[in-house]
Amino acid sequence: MLKENISLTQLAAVIFNFQIGSTIVIGLGLKAKEDAWIVLLIALGLGVIITYFFIFMTSLAPGKNLFEMFEYCFKRPIAIGLSLVYAIYFFYYSCRIIRDFGELISSTVLPITPIEVSTIMLVLVMGYILYMGLEVLARTAEIFTPYAFIFIILLFIFLYAGNNIDFSNIRPILKEGFKPLWSSIFPYEIVRPYGQLLILTLILSNVSNAKYSKKIIIYSVLISSLLLLVTSLMIILSLGHDIALRSNFPLLSAARLVSISNFLQRIDAIVVFSMMLGTLVKSCIYIYGGLKALEYIFNQTFRYFSMPMACVVGVFTTLIARNYSDHMNEGLQSNPFLLHLPLQFGLPTLMVFIMLIKQWQKSGSKKKMNKDSSEHGS
């Protein structure tokens, strides 16, 4: 298979947008109300540990992606079954991410346009990008990431300049102590977005300068997590936790508050652009993960499957839930326990344990061979 290479800056852009993704559409930690920012700070600390875990996992099998690690740990027949499970998981979750953006577009920007139209248009673009390969996706993220970053910072500045920031909205701090925060952190604020970094096991083998990739990943996770923290804090400060919890798209609701001298208003477009870029990159990476699974199973380049699977994802995006409420309930209540925890943490932890045992056995056999050779030499 033709190996693709991405640079360190492209890796940083991909991780940044992957972290932001659809997360910025619906907000993080808002269930903690005034203490949402504390929840995100704690989740950030746990997220760095999780990131190090996935980096360590890839270091145990250098040059191998997730599906090749399956074969290394369990042999090919079992690896094919596990790869199929993860392919379905990756395709399903890409449907969920695209559905988030489709609901945003159909309910706010293009209310008359059916959600199927905006979804199909988006997945056709994704299918073309994926057909062109990971390098094209990485370049796309690299070009547009600075604009998305600047737009979000500008939104905070505009809200502050328009006197829409009220610091009393984050008081009292820790009214009920730390105990209630745990229910907000576990499992949802851990599996999203940090557990999703399992996808690193599919792209790290494509980094051209792998020596510095570890630092780039950590810095990218920190910057994107801090931006998410600022975003959630901005939502609470401007809307208050009651309105933020009732809003389907709290960041967009906050953006609509901007009005400076009756001149600078209706900046919804820049928020939608930031959301669209994150959605595009994150869902593309998930589809890419599913395509790489099919590549491993059928020994055919993933490009053969890119457009057909993009169309399948587009169809199922509109079928996975009857409405937005059903879509959110499924994502918040059942998926973290039934899908994310077992597939993001359960199986990878078992694989790390198996790979450590294999390394220990190899080092033990090497020591024994060296000892035997030295005895024969004497």
Coordinates of C-alpha atoms in Angstrom, one line a residue:
M1 CA 0.0 0.0 0.0
L2 CA 1.2 3.5 -0.8
K3 CA 2.3 5.2 2.4
E4 CA 1.2 8.8 2.9
N5 CA 3.2 11.3 4.9
I6 CA 2.0 14.4 6.9
S7 CA 4.1 17.1 8.5
L8 CA 4.2 18.1 12.1
T9 CA 2.2 21.2 11.5
Q10 CA -0.4 19.2 9.6
L11 CA -0.5 16.7 12.5
A12 CA -1.1 19.6 14.9
A13 CA -3.9 21.0 12.7
V14 CA -5.6 17.6 12.4
I15 CA -5.5 17.0 16.2
F16 CA -6.7 20.5 16.9
N17 CA -9.7 20.2 14.6
F18 CA -10.4 16.7 15.8
Q19 CA -10.5 17.8 19.4
I20 CA -12.7 20.8 18.5
G21 CA -14.9 18.8 16.1
S22 CA -18.6 18.6 16.9
T23 CA -17.7 19.3 20.6
I24 CA -17.8 23.0 20.0
V25 CA -21.3 22.7 18.5
I26 CA -23.0 21.4 21.6
G27 CA -20.6 22.6 24.3
L28 CA -18.7 20.8 27.1
G29 CA -19.3 20.5 30.8
L30 CA -22.5 22.5 30.8
K31 CA -24.3 20.1 33.1
A32 CA -22.0 21.3 35.9
K33 CA -23.6 24.7 35.5
E34 CA -21.4 27.4 37.1
D35 CA -18.6 25.0 37.6
A36 CA -18.3 23.9 34.0
W37 CA -14.9 25.4 33.7
I38 CA -13.7 23.4 36.8
V39 CA -15.0 20.2 35.2
L40 CA -13.0 21.0 32.0
L41 CA -9.8 21.7 33.9
I42 CA -10.0 18.4 35.7
A43 CA -10.9 16.6 32.4
L44 CA -7.9 18.3 30.8
G45 CA -5.6 16.8 33.4
L46 CA -7.1 13.4 32.8
G47 CA -7.0 14.0 29.0
V48 CA -3.2 14.5 29.0
I49 CA -2.8 11.2 30.8
I50 CA -5.1 9.5 28.3
T51 CA -3.1 11.1 25.4
Y52 CA 0.2 9.8 26.9
F53 CA -1.5 6.3 27.1
F54 CA -2.3 6.3 23.4
I55 CA 1.2 7.6 22.5
F56 CA 2.7 4.8 24.6
M57 CA 0.5 2.3 22.9
T58 CA 1.8 3.2 19.5
S59 CA 5.4 3.2 20.8
L60 CA 5.0 -0.5 21.7
A61 CA 4.4 -1.4 18.0
P62 CA 6.3 1.2 15.9
G63 CA 5.0 1.8 12.4
K64 CA 1.8 -0.3 13.0
N65 CA -1.7 1.2 12.9
L66 CA -4.5 0.0 15.2
F67 CA -5.6 -2.9 13.0
E68 CA -2.0 -4.2 12.5
M69 CA -1.7 -4.1 16.3
F70 CA -4.7 -6.3 16.5
E71 CA -2.9 -8.9 14.4
Y72 CA 0.3 -8.5 16.5
C73 CA -1.7 -9.2 19.7
F74 CA -4.3 -11.7 18.5
K75 CA -3.3 -13.1 15.1
R76 CA -5.2 -12.3 11.8
P77 CA -8.5 -14.2 12.1
I78 CA -9.4 -12.4 15.4
A79 CA -7.8 -9.2 14.1
I80 CA -10.2 -9.2 11.1
G81 CA -13.2 -9.5 13.4
L82 CA -12.0 -6.7 15.7
S83 CA -11.3 -4.6 12.7
L84 CA -14.8 -5.0 11.4
V85 CA -16.2 -4.0 14.8
Y86 CA -14.1 -0.8 14.8
A87 CA -15.0 -0.1 11.2
I88 CA -18.7 -0.1 12.1
Y89 CA -17.9 2.0 15.2
F90 CA -15.9 4.6 13.2
F91 CA -18.5 4.8 10.5
Y92 CA -21.3 5.1 13.1
Y93 CA -19.6 7.9 15.0
S94 CA -18.9 9.8 11.8
C95 CA -22.7 9.7 11.2
R96 CA -23.3 11.2 14.6
I97 CA -20.8 14.0 14.1
I98 CA -22.3 14.9 10.7
R99 CA -25.8 14.7 12.2
D100 CA -24.7 17.3 14.8
F101 CA -23.7 19.7 12.0
G102 CA -26.7 18.8 9.9
E103 CA -29.1 19.7 12.7
L104 CA -27.2 23.0 13.2
I105 CA -27.6 23.9 9.6
S106 CA -31.2 22.9 9.2
S107 CA -32.4 24.5 12.3
T108 CA -30.5 27.8 12.2
V109 CA -28.8 28.7 8.9
L110 CA -31.0 26.9 6.3
P111 CA -34.3 26.1 8.0
I112 CA -36.2 25.5 4.8
T113 CA -33.6 23.2 3.3
P114 CA -34.1 19.5 4.2
I115 CA -31.3 18.0 6.4
E116 CA -30.8 15.3 3.8
V117 CA -29.6 17.9 1.3
S118 CA -27.0 19.6 3.5
T119 CA -25.8 16.1 4.7
I120 CA -25.3 14.7 1.2
M121 CA -23.5 17.8 0.0
L122 CA -21.1 17.5 3.0
V123 CA -20.4 13.8 2.7
L124 CA -19.7 14.1 -1.1
V125 CA -17.0 16.6 -0.3
M126 CA -15.7 14.3 2.4
G127 CA -15.7 11.3 0.0
Y128 CA -13.6 13.3 -2.5
I129 CA -11.1 14.5 0.2
L130 CA -10.7 10.9 1.4
Y131 CA -10.3 9.6 -2.1
M132 CA -7.4 12.1 -2.5
G133 CA -5.9 10.8 0.7
L134 CA -4.8 11.7 4.2
E135 CA -2.3 14.3 3.0
V136 CA -5.0 16.3 1.3
L137 CA -7.2 16.2 4.5
A138 CA -4.2 17.3 6.5
R139 CA -3.4 20.2 4.1
T140 CA -7.0 21.3 4.3
A141 CA -6.9 21.4 8.1
E142 CA -3.5 23.2 8.0
I143 CA -4.8 26.0 5.8
F144 CA -8.1 26.8 7.5
T145 CA -7.2 26.1 11.2
P146 CA -5.7 29.6 11.9
Y147 CA -8.9 31.2 10.7
A148 CA -11.1 29.1 12.9
F149 CA -8.8 29.8 15.9
I150 CA -8.9 33.5 15.3
F151 CA -12.7 33.6 14.8
I152 CA -13.3 31.9 18.2
I153 CA -11.0 34.4 20.0
L154 CA -12.6 37.3 18.2
L155 CA -16.0 36.1 19.3
F156 CA -14.9 36.3 22.9
I157 CA -13.5 39.8 22.4
F158 CA -16.8 40.9 20.7
L159 CA -18.9 39.5 23.6
Y160 CA -16.7 41.3 26.1
A161 CA -16.7 44.6 24.1
G162 CA -20.5 44.4 23.8
N163 CA -20.9 44.1 27.6
N164 CA -22.4 40.6 27.3
I165 CA -20.0 39.0 29.8
D166 CA -21.4 38.7 33.3
F167 CA -18.9 37.1 35.8
S168 CA -21.7 36.6 38.4
N169 CA -22.8 33.7 36.1
I170 CA -20.0 31.5 37.4
R171 CA -20.7 32.2 41.1
P172 CA -21.0 30.6 43.6
I173 CA -17.9 28.4 42.9
L174 CA -18.2 24.8 44.1
K175 CA -21.5 25.4 45.8
E176 CA -22.0 21.7 46.4
G177 CA -18.4 20.7 46.6
F178 CA -16.3 18.5 44.3
K179 CA -18.5 15.4 44.5
P180 CA -21.2 16.4 42.0
L181 CA -18.5 17.3 39.5
W182 CA -17.6 13.6 39.0
S183 CA -20.9 12.8 37.5
S184 CA -20.3 15.5 34.9
I185 CA -16.7 14.3 34.2
F186 CA -17.3 10.6 34.0
P187 CA -17.7 9.2 31.5
Y188 CA -18.8 11.8 29.0
E189 CA -16.2 14.5 29.4
I190 CA -13.5 11.8 29.3
V191 CA -14.6 9.8 26.3
R192 CA -15.3 13.0 24.4
P193 CA -12.9 14.3 23.2
Y194 CA -10.0 12.5 24.9
G195 CA -10.9 8.9 24.5
Q196 CA -11.5 9.6 20.8
L197 CA -7.8 10.2 20.5
L198 CA -7.6 6.4 19.9
I199 CA -7.7 7.6 16.3
L200 CA -4.0 8.6 16.8
T201 CA -3.1 5.0 16.4
L202 CA -4.2 5.3 12.7
I203 CA -2.3 8.5 11.7
L204 CA 0.9 8.5 13.8
S205 CA 2.6 6.0 11.5
N206 CA 2.1 8.6 8.7
V207 CA 4.0 11.4 10.4
S208 CA 7.1 12.2 8.4
N209 CA 9.1 13.4 11.5
A210 CA 8.0 11.0 14.2
K211 CA 10.8 12.1 16.6
Y212 CA 8.9 15.3 17.6
S213 CA 5.3 14.0 17.1
K214 CA 4.9 13.3 20.9
K215 CA 5.4 16.9 21.9
I216 CA 3.3 18.2 19.0
I217 CA 0.4 16.0 20.0
I218 CA 0.6 17.1 23.7
Y219 CA 0.8 20.8 22.7
S220 CA -2.1 20.4 20.3
V221 CA -4.3 18.7 22.9
L222 CA -3.5 21.3 25.5
I223 CA -4.2 24.2 23.1
S224 CA -7.5 22.8 21.8
S225 CA -8.6 21.8 25.3
L226 CA -7.9 25.3 26.6
L227 CA -9.9 26.7 23.7
L228 CA -12.8 24.4 24.6
L229 CA -12.5 25.6 28.2
V230 CA -12.6 29.2 27.1
T231 CA -15.6 28.5 24.8
S232 CA -17.6 26.8 27.6
L233 CA -16.7 29.6 30.0
M234 CA -17.7 32.2 27.3
I235 CA -21.1 30.4 27.0
I236 CA -21.8 30.4 30.7
L237 CA -20.6 34.0 31.2
S238 CA -22.8 35.3 28.4
L239 CA -25.9 33.2 28.5
G240 CA -26.0 31.9 32.1
H241 CA -26.2 28.1 32.8
D242 CA -30.0 28.0 32.6
I243 CA -30.2 29.3 29.0
A244 CA -27.0 27.4 28.0
L245 CA -28.5 24.1 29.1
R246 CA -31.8 24.8 27.3
S247 CA -30.1 25.8 24.1
N248 CA -29.4 23.2 21.4
F249 CA -26.5 25.1 20.1
P250 CA -25.2 27.3 23.0
L251 CA -22.2 28.8 21.2
L252 CA -24.4 30.0 18.3
S253 CA -26.8 31.5 20.9
A254 CA -23.9 33.3 22.5
A255 CA -22.7 34.6 19.1
R256 CA -26.1 36.1 18.5
L257 CA -25.8 38.4 21.5
V258 CA -23.0 40.3 19.8
S259 CA -24.1 43.8 19.0
I260 CA -21.5 46.6 19.0
S261 CA -22.9 50.1 18.4
N262 CA -25.6 48.6 16.2
F263 CA -23.0 48.0 13.6
L264 CA -21.3 44.7 14.3
Q265 CA -24.1 42.2 14.5
R266 CA -25.1 38.7 13.2
I267 CA -21.7 37.1 13.2
D268 CA -23.3 33.6 13.1
A269 CA -21.4 32.9 9.9
I270 CA -18.0 32.8 11.5
V271 CA -19.2 30.5 14.3
V272 CA -20.7 28.2 11.7
F273 CA -17.5 28.2 9.7
S274 CA -15.5 27.1 12.8
M275 CA -18.0 24.4 13.5
M276 CA -18.0 23.2 9.9
L277 CA -14.2 22.9 9.7
G278 CA -14.1 20.9 13.0
T279 CA -16.9 18.7 11.8
L280 CA -15.3 18.2 8.4
V281 CA -12.0 17.1 9.8
K282 CA -13.3 15.0 12.6
S283 CA -15.8 13.1 10.6
C284 CA -13.3 12.6 7.8
I285 CA -10.8 11.2 10.3
Y286 CA -13.4 8.8 11.6
I287 CA -14.4 7.7 8.1
Y288 CA -10.7 7.3 7.3
G289 CA -10.4 5.0 10.3
G290 CA -13.3 2.9 9.0
L291 CA -11.7 2.8 5.5
K292 CA -8.3 1.7 6.9
A293 CA -10.1 -1.1 8.6
L294 CA -11.6 -2.2 5.3
E295 CA -8.2 -1.8 3.7
Y296 CA -6.8 -4.2 6.3
I297 CA -9.6 -6.7 5.9
F298 CA -9.7 -6.9 2.1
N299 CA -6.1 -6.0 1.3
Q300 CA -7.3 -3.3 -1.1
T301 CA -6.4 0.4 -0.9
F302 CA -8.9 2.4 1.1
R303 CA -9.5 4.7 -1.9
Y304 CA -11.7 2.0 -3.5
F305 CA -14.1 2.3 -0.6
S306 CA -14.0 6.1 -0.1
M307 CA -16.9 7.3 -2.2
P308 CA -19.3 4.3 -1.6
M309 CA -18.8 4.5 2.1
A310 CA -19.2 8.2 2.2
C311 CA -22.6 7.8 0.5
V312 CA -23.5 5.0 3.0
V313 CA -22.5 7.3 5.9
G314 CA -24.6 10.1 4.4
V315 CA -27.7 7.8 4.2
F316 CA -27.3 6.5 7.8
T317 CA -26.7 10.0 9.1
T318 CA -30.4 10.8 8.6
L319 CA -31.5 7.3 9.8
I320 CA -29.7 6.9 13.1
A321 CA -32.2 9.1 15.0
R322 CA -35.8 10.2 14.5
N323 CA -35.1 13.8 15.7
Y324 CA -32.5 15.9 17.5
S325 CA -33.7 15.0 21.0
D326 CA -33.5 11.3 20.2
H327 CA -30.0 11.8 18.7
M328 CA -28.8 13.6 21.8
N329 CA -30.2 11.1 24.3
E330 CA -28.5 8.3 22.4
G331 CA -25.2 10.1 22.4
L332 CA -25.3 11.1 26.1
Q333 CA -26.9 8.1 27.8
S334 CA -26.2 4.8 26.1
N335 CA -23.2 5.3 23.8
P336 CA -20.6 6.2 26.5
F337 CA -21.1 3.0 28.4
L338 CA -22.0 0.6 25.6
L339 CA -19.5 1.8 22.9
H340 CA -16.9 4.4 24.0
L341 CA -15.6 2.9 27.3
P342 CA -15.1 -0.7 25.9
L343 CA -13.7 0.4 22.5
Q344 CA -11.7 3.4 23.6
F345 CA -10.3 2.1 26.8
G346 CA -11.2 -1.5 27.5
L347 CA -9.7 -3.3 24.5
P348 CA -6.7 -0.9 24.1
T349 CA -5.7 -1.5 27.8
L350 CA -5.8 -5.3 27.1
M351 CA -3.7 -4.8 24.0
V352 CA -1.1 -2.7 25.9
F353 CA -0.9 -5.5 28.5
I354 CA -0.4 -8.1 25.8
M355 CA 2.2 -6.1 24.0
L356 CA 4.2 -5.5 27.2
I357 CA 4.2 -9.3 27.9
K358 CA 5.4 -9.9 24.3
Q359 CA 8.2 -7.4 24.8
W360 CA 9.1 -8.9 28.2
Q361 CA 9.3 -12.4 26.6
K362 CA 11.4 -11.1 23.7
S363 CA 13.9 -9.3 26.0
G364 CA 14.0 -12.5 28.2
S365 CA 14.8 -14.7 25.2
K366 CA 17.5 -12.3 23.9
K367 CA 19.2 -12.3 27.3
K368 CA 19.1 -16.1 27.3
M369 CA 20.6 -16.3 23.8
N370 CA 23.3 -13.8 24.8
K371 CA 24.1 -15.9 27.9
D372 CA 24.2 -19.1 25.9
S373 CA 26.5 -17.6 23.3
S374 CA 28.9 -16.3 25.9
E375 CA 29.0 -19.7 27.6
H376 CA 29.8 -21.4 24.3
G377 CA 32.4 -18.8 23.5
S378 CA 34.2 -19.4 26.8

